[in-house]
Amino acid sequence: MVHGRVLVIAGSDSSGGARSRANGNNSGLEADQKVIAAHGCYAMTATTALTAQDTTGVHDIHHVPQEFLVKQIDACVSDIGVDVVKTGTVVEALKRHKIPKVVVDPVMIATSGAELLPREAVAELLEGLLRLTTVLTPNVPEAKLILEDSGYKSIEVNGVKDLEELAKSVQALGPEWVLVKGGHAPFKADLTVAETEEEKSVVVDVLYGHGGFCTFRARIRVPRIRTARAVRWLVSDISSPGAEDVDI
């Protein structure tokens, strides 16, 4: 039984997410399709870019023409129908079809540090998409870039409180909810920022919306469990959040 129709608007990862999985994340259309199918939903895709990447990094990016991207979206919506969109941009198409729930993974900066989104696309994200967004899921560098490009001072992450302030500041720009993924700012066991690879012990994600926080802590070796727990909490309790910590 299919529980929902999900359209993923994102780039394709030629490695199937190999580098991202090695660093504790999932990335690309391929990873999204697996997660959506595992939750009993039907996945459709609109490809924004093709990437040449492997476990060592992103070697090249080919961006799909905007006109063709819009045709992919129109085809899925007009024939199969869409209940939820997970996307990185395409403001006008979302406005036209009035999708009720939009999850945006901005995909601006790769784990390697490479910029994946052109600066003009960042401007489009800030100008139109954030206010259409139900849940925004940036990593720490992406959240900081969104603040900087909006004219606000960046926030240095030296502890969990800084992650919370980062999520709160980005949420003020328009999204209903912001889930800041802390994989780029791992902590030591005492929840201070790790300075070396050996010190990295805990990853913290912070969800903020409607005035409430929820933090998700996990040992750095179990990122999939951490992410799955955060998603389940979001789905089940998004209408009545409470400030709490979830340890895994």
mmCIF file of C-alpha atoms in Angstrom:
data_model
loop_
_atom_site.group_PDB
_atom_site.id
_atom_site.type_symbol
_atom_site.label_atom_id
_atom_site.label_comp_id
_atom_site.label_asym_id
_atom_site.label_seq_id
_atom_site.Cartn_x
_atom_site.Cartn_y
_atom_site.Cartn_z
ATOM 1 C CA MET A 1 0.000 0.000 0.000
ATOM 2 C CA VAL A 2 1.405 3.386 -1.026
ATOM 3 C CA HIS A 3 1.090 6.027 1.725
ATOM 4 C CA GLY A 4 1.897 9.092 -0.358
ATOM 5 C CA ARG A 5 3.289 10.457 -3.610
ATOM 6 C CA VAL A 6 6.608 12.257 -3.180
ATOM 7 C CA LEU A 7 8.327 14.287 -5.883
ATOM 8 C CA VAL A 8 12.059 14.752 -5.281
ATOM 9 C CA ILE A 9 13.619 17.711 -7.087
ATOM 10 C CA ALA A 10 17.359 17.284 -6.677
ATOM 11 C CA GLY A 11 20.644 16.368 -8.299
ATOM 12 C CA SER A 12 21.720 12.858 -9.216
ATOM 13 C CA ASP A 13 24.708 11.373 -7.370
ATOM 14 C CA SER A 14 26.626 9.081 -9.737
ATOM 15 C CA SER A 15 28.125 7.197 -6.786
ATOM 16 C CA GLY A 16 24.723 6.437 -5.299
ATOM 17 C CA GLY A 17 25.633 8.463 -2.224
ATOM 18 C CA ALA A 18 28.858 6.597 -1.427
ATOM 19 C CA ARG A 19 30.823 9.622 -0.230
ATOM 20 C CA SER A 20 27.856 11.020 1.681
ATOM 21 C CA ARG A 21 27.196 7.736 3.467
ATOM 22 C CA ALA A 22 30.866 7.518 4.447
ATOM 23 C CA ASN A 23 30.511 10.935 6.091
ATOM 24 C CA GLY A 24 27.235 10.202 7.853
ATOM 25 C CA ASN A 25 24.734 11.689 5.397
ATOM 26 C CA ASN A 26 22.525 10.699 2.492
ATOM 27 C CA SER A 27 22.686 12.627 -0.754
ATOM 28 C CA GLY A 28 21.095 12.789 -4.186
ATOM 29 C CA LEU A 29 18.011 11.435 -5.882
ATOM 30 C CA GLU A 30 19.164 7.866 -5.427
ATOM 31 C CA ALA A 31 19.379 8.102 -1.641
ATOM 32 C CA ASP A 32 16.037 9.924 -1.416
ATOM 33 C CA GLN A 33 14.264 7.285 -3.504
ATOM 34 C CA LYS A 34 15.486 4.515 -1.200
ATOM 35 C CA VAL A 35 14.292 6.344 1.917
ATOM 36 C CA ILE A 36 10.899 7.179 0.382
ATOM 37 C CA ALA A 37 10.346 3.585 -0.751
ATOM 38 C CA ALA A 38 11.370 2.259 2.671
ATOM 39 C CA HIS A 39 8.591 4.363 4.217
ATOM 40 C CA GLY A 40 5.970 2.935 1.859
ATOM 41 C CA CYS A 41 5.648 5.984 -0.377
ATOM 42 C CA TYR A 42 5.868 6.377 -4.146
ATOM 43 C CA ALA A 43 8.900 8.370 -5.341
ATOM 44 C CA MET A 44 9.085 10.505 -8.474
ATOM 45 C CA THR A 45 12.057 12.596 -9.571
ATOM 46 C CA ALA A 46 12.867 15.819 -11.370
ATOM 47 C CA THR A 47 16.615 15.970 -11.935
ATOM 48 C CA THR A 48 18.283 19.362 -11.452
ATOM 49 C CA ALA A 49 21.860 18.293 -12.142
ATOM 50 C CA LEU A 50 24.030 15.322 -13.029
ATOM 51 C CA THR A 51 27.187 14.916 -10.974
ATOM 52 C CA ALA A 52 30.413 13.027 -11.566
ATOM 53 C CA GLN A 53 31.436 12.034 -8.061
ATOM 54 C CA ASP A 54 32.868 9.204 -6.045
ATOM 55 C CA THR A 55 34.095 8.646 -2.502
ATOM 56 C CA THR A 56 36.855 11.249 -2.971
ATOM 57 C CA GLY A 57 34.702 14.195 -4.024
ATOM 58 C CA VAL A 58 32.642 15.954 -6.714
ATOM 59 C CA HIS A 59 34.599 16.066 -9.981
ATOM 60 C CA ASP A 60 32.100 17.789 -12.273
ATOM 61 C CA ILE A 61 28.507 19.041 -12.369
ATOM 62 C CA HIS A 62 26.163 19.331 -15.371
ATOM 63 C CA HIS A 63 23.121 21.494 -14.630
ATOM 64 C CA VAL A 64 19.853 20.542 -16.342
ATOM 65 C CA PRO A 65 18.249 23.410 -18.330
ATOM 66 C CA GLN A 66 15.489 25.109 -16.349
ATOM 67 C CA GLU A 67 12.879 24.574 -19.085
ATOM 68 C CA PHE A 68 13.436 20.811 -19.047
ATOM 69 C CA LEU A 69 13.352 20.705 -15.255
ATOM 70 C CA VAL A 70 9.959 22.428 -15.231
ATOM 71 C CA LYS A 71 8.667 19.904 -17.809
ATOM 72 C CA GLN A 72 9.664 17.044 -15.494
ATOM 73 C CA ILE A 73 7.724 18.628 -12.629
ATOM 74 C CA ASP A 74 4.667 19.356 -14.766
ATOM 75 C CA ALA A 75 4.578 15.782 -16.095
ATOM 76 C CA CYS A 76 4.624 14.237 -12.608
ATOM 77 C CA VAL A 77 2.055 16.614 -11.112
ATOM 78 C CA SER A 78 -0.425 16.558 -14.001
ATOM 79 C CA ASP A 79 -0.477 12.766 -14.426
ATOM 80 C CA ILE A 80 0.434 10.963 -11.192
ATOM 81 C CA GLY A 81 -0.187 13.755 -8.702
ATOM 82 C CA VAL A 82 2.003 14.941 -5.831
ATOM 83 C CA ASP A 83 1.320 15.045 -2.082
ATOM 84 C CA VAL A 84 4.768 16.191 -0.934
ATOM 85 C CA VAL A 85 7.711 17.818 -2.689
ATOM 86 C CA LYS A 86 11.313 17.536 -1.520
ATOM 87 C CA THR A 87 13.283 20.055 -3.507
ATOM 88 C CA GLY A 88 16.149 22.479 -3.822
ATOM 89 C CA THR A 89 14.548 25.280 -5.877
ATOM 90 C CA VAL A 90 11.982 25.920 -8.678
ATOM 91 C CA VAL A 91 9.789 28.514 -7.003
ATOM 92 C CA GLU A 92 7.363 29.261 -9.842
ATOM 93 C CA ALA A 93 6.415 25.619 -10.414
ATOM 94 C CA LEU A 94 5.647 25.173 -6.718
ATOM 95 C CA LYS A 95 3.494 28.303 -6.643
ATOM 96 C CA ARG A 96 1.593 27.230 -9.742
ATOM 97 C CA HIS A 97 0.745 23.755 -8.454
ATOM 98 C CA LYS A 98 0.175 24.875 -4.830
ATOM 99 C CA ILE A 99 1.875 21.859 -3.245
ATOM 100 C CA PRO A 100 0.733 21.791 0.425
ATOM 101 C CA LYS A 101 3.976 20.564 2.027
ATOM 102 C CA VAL A 102 7.474 21.337 0.773
ATOM 103 C CA VAL A 103 10.675 19.911 2.259
ATOM 104 C CA VAL A 104 13.754 21.770 1.020
ATOM 105 C CA ASP A 105 17.280 20.395 1.232
ATOM 106 C CA PRO A 106 19.232 23.376 -0.148
ATOM 107 C CA VAL A 107 22.230 21.269 -1.283
ATOM 108 C CA MET A 108 24.535 24.280 -1.508
ATOM 109 C CA ILE A 109 27.739 22.836 -0.079
ATOM 110 C CA ALA A 110 28.986 19.239 -0.304
ATOM 111 C CA THR A 111 30.674 17.365 2.518
ATOM 112 C CA SER A 112 33.972 18.028 0.732
ATOM 113 C CA GLY A 113 33.302 21.791 0.870
ATOM 114 C CA ALA A 114 32.509 22.132 -2.843
ATOM 115 C CA GLU A 115 29.760 24.632 -3.707
ATOM 116 C CA LEU A 116 27.000 22.724 -5.517
ATOM 117 C CA LEU A 117 24.500 25.564 -6.040
ATOM 118 C CA PRO A 118 25.287 28.598 -8.239
ATOM 119 C CA ARG A 119 25.086 31.938 -6.407
ATOM 120 C CA GLU A 120 22.158 33.093 -8.576
ATOM 121 C CA ALA A 121 20.264 29.993 -7.436
ATOM 122 C CA VAL A 122 21.019 30.898 -3.822
ATOM 123 C CA ALA A 123 19.408 34.290 -4.464
ATOM 124 C CA GLU A 124 16.319 32.554 -5.899
ATOM 125 C CA LEU A 125 16.131 30.325 -2.829
ATOM 126 C CA LEU A 126 16.198 33.316 -0.501
ATOM 127 C CA GLU A 127 13.804 35.479 -2.519
ATOM 128 C CA GLY A 128 11.022 33.012 -3.163
ATOM 129 C CA LEU A 129 11.366 29.499 -1.860
ATOM 130 C CA LEU A 130 11.945 29.919 1.867
ATOM 131 C CA ARG A 131 8.453 31.305 2.480
ATOM 132 C CA LEU A 132 6.938 28.322 0.654
ATOM 133 C CA THR A 133 8.942 25.860 2.738
ATOM 134 C CA THR A 134 7.429 23.582 5.362
ATOM 135 C CA VAL A 135 10.756 22.091 6.479
ATOM 136 C CA LEU A 136 14.224 23.395 5.521
ATOM 137 C CA THR A 137 17.108 20.958 6.151
ATOM 138 C CA PRO A 138 20.467 22.737 5.726
ATOM 139 C CA ASN A 139 23.781 21.534 7.060
ATOM 140 C CA VAL A 140 25.802 23.994 9.150
ATOM 141 C CA PRO A 141 27.727 25.652 6.251
ATOM 142 C CA GLU A 142 24.489 26.003 4.259
ATOM 143 C CA ALA A 143 22.639 27.564 7.193
ATOM 144 C CA LYS A 144 25.476 30.057 7.683
ATOM 145 C CA LEU A 145 25.525 30.884 3.956
ATOM 146 C CA ILE A 146 21.759 31.516 3.966
ATOM 147 C CA LEU A 147 22.185 33.985 6.825
ATOM 148 C CA GLU A 148 25.137 35.747 5.203
ATOM 149 C CA ASP A 149 23.423 36.092 1.817
ATOM 150 C CA SER A 150 20.368 37.505 3.598
ATOM 151 C CA GLY A 151 22.507 40.266 5.082
ATOM 152 C CA TYR A 152 22.829 38.838 8.589
ATOM 153 C CA LYS A 153 25.953 38.046 10.575
ATOM 154 C CA SER A 154 27.025 34.420 10.474
ATOM 155 C CA ILE A 155 26.961 32.373 13.685
ATOM 156 C CA GLU A 156 30.037 30.404 14.691
ATOM 157 C CA VAL A 157 29.136 27.016 16.134
ATOM 158 C CA ASN A 158 31.018 26.321 19.360
ATOM 159 C CA GLY A 159 28.278 24.416 21.152
ATOM 160 C CA VAL A 160 24.687 23.180 21.040
ATOM 161 C CA LYS A 161 23.315 26.625 21.961
ATOM 162 C CA ASP A 162 24.981 28.040 18.840
ATOM 163 C CA LEU A 163 23.314 25.359 16.694
ATOM 164 C CA GLU A 164 19.970 26.297 18.224
ATOM 165 C CA GLU A 165 20.569 29.995 17.541
ATOM 166 C CA LEU A 166 21.547 29.171 13.951
ATOM 167 C CA ALA A 167 18.318 27.203 13.407
ATOM 168 C CA LYS A 168 16.215 29.945 15.005
ATOM 169 C CA SER A 169 17.822 32.689 12.892
ATOM 170 C CA VAL A 170 17.292 30.806 9.625
ATOM 171 C CA GLN A 171 13.681 29.978 10.554
ATOM 172 C CA ALA A 172 13.007 33.701 10.971
ATOM 173 C CA LEU A 173 13.660 34.109 7.226
ATOM 174 C CA GLY A 174 10.482 32.232 6.289
ATOM 175 C CA PRO A 175 10.473 28.425 6.664
ATOM 176 C CA GLU A 176 7.894 26.947 9.010
ATOM 177 C CA TRP A 177 10.503 24.549 10.415
ATOM 178 C CA VAL A 178 14.301 24.345 10.188
ATOM 179 C CA LEU A 179 16.297 21.171 10.833
ATOM 180 C CA VAL A 180 20.006 22.061 10.990
ATOM 181 C CA LYS A 181 22.125 18.956 10.392
ATOM 182 C CA GLY A 182 25.225 19.020 12.561
ATOM 183 C CA GLY A 183 27.453 16.613 10.645
ATOM 184 C CA HIS A 184 29.804 19.444 9.649
ATOM 185 C CA ALA A 185 30.262 20.481 13.296
ATOM 186 C CA PRO A 186 30.752 17.271 15.291
ATOM 187 C CA PHE A 187 31.227 17.506 19.041
ATOM 188 C CA LYS A 188 33.329 15.798 21.649
ATOM 189 C CA ALA A 189 31.617 13.696 24.306
ATOM 190 C CA ASP A 190 31.199 16.798 26.505
ATOM 191 C CA LEU A 191 29.323 18.558 23.646
ATOM 192 C CA THR A 192 32.103 21.034 22.873
ATOM 193 C CA VAL A 193 33.273 21.305 19.258
ATOM 194 C CA ALA A 194 35.841 18.682 18.246
ATOM 195 C CA GLU A 195 39.141 20.062 16.966
ATOM 196 C CA THR A 196 40.595 16.812 15.600
ATOM 197 C CA GLU A 197 39.279 13.666 13.922
ATOM 198 C CA GLU A 198 40.093 11.661 17.048
ATOM 199 C CA GLU A 199 37.920 13.915 19.213
ATOM 200 C CA LYS A 200 34.808 13.572 17.052
ATOM 201 C CA SER A 201 32.298 11.610 19.097
ATOM 202 C CA VAL A 202 28.776 13.068 18.875
ATOM 203 C CA VAL A 203 26.682 14.648 16.121
ATOM 204 C CA VAL A 204 23.797 16.941 17.072
ATOM 205 C CA ASP A 205 20.868 17.932 14.833
ATOM 206 C CA VAL A 206 18.574 20.769 15.911
ATOM 207 C CA LEU A 207 14.930 21.183 14.868
ATOM 208 C CA TYR A 208 13.259 24.563 15.427
ATOM 209 C CA GLY A 209 9.750 25.784 14.674
ATOM 210 C CA HIS A 210 6.769 27.446 16.340
ATOM 211 C CA GLY A 211 8.965 28.622 19.207
ATOM 212 C CA GLY A 212 10.183 25.166 20.253
ATOM 213 C CA PHE A 213 13.450 23.248 19.950
ATOM 214 C CA CYS A 214 14.180 19.555 19.739
ATOM 215 C CA THR A 215 17.768 18.304 19.630
ATOM 216 C CA PHE A 216 18.895 14.898 18.408
ATOM 217 C CA ARG A 217 22.209 13.555 19.673
ATOM 218 C CA ALA A 218 23.874 10.428 18.356
ATOM 219 C CA ARG A 219 27.215 8.705 18.402
ATOM 220 C CA ILE A 220 28.962 9.649 15.202
ATOM 221 C CA ARG A 221 28.913 6.047 13.969
ATOM 222 C CA VAL A 222 25.109 5.790 13.791
ATOM 223 C CA PRO A 223 24.014 8.728 11.583
ATOM 224 C CA ARG A 224 21.242 6.780 9.844
ATOM 225 C CA ILE A 225 19.534 5.992 13.139
ATOM 226 C CA ARG A 226 19.906 9.623 14.193
ATOM 227 C CA THR A 227 18.369 10.900 10.982
ATOM 228 C CA ALA A 228 15.545 8.357 11.016
ATOM 229 C CA ARG A 229 14.677 9.255 14.619
ATOM 230 C CA ALA A 230 14.607 12.963 13.771
ATOM 231 C CA VAL A 231 12.306 12.364 10.815
ATOM 232 C CA ARG A 232 9.943 10.182 12.852
ATOM 233 C CA TRP A 233 9.768 12.828 15.588
ATOM 234 C CA LEU A 234 9.080 15.508 13.022
ATOM 235 C CA VAL A 235 6.293 13.548 11.354
ATOM 236 C CA SER A 236 4.588 12.501 14.589
ATOM 237 C CA ASP A 237 4.941 15.668 16.667
ATOM 238 C CA ILE A 238 5.317 18.563 14.240
ATOM 239 C CA SER A 239 1.944 19.987 15.254
ATOM 240 C CA SER A 240 2.785 20.187 18.968
ATOM 241 C CA PRO A 241 6.561 20.476 19.510
ATOM 242 C CA GLY A 242 8.200 20.604 22.904
ATOM 243 C CA ALA A 243 11.758 21.429 23.851
ATOM 244 C CA GLU A 244 13.475 18.144 24.550
ATOM 245 C CA ASP A 245 16.657 16.166 23.925
ATOM 246 C CA VAL A 246 16.639 12.785 22.239
ATOM 247 C CA ASP A 247 19.684 10.584 22.845
ATOM 248 C CA ILE A 248 20.446 7.624 20.602
#
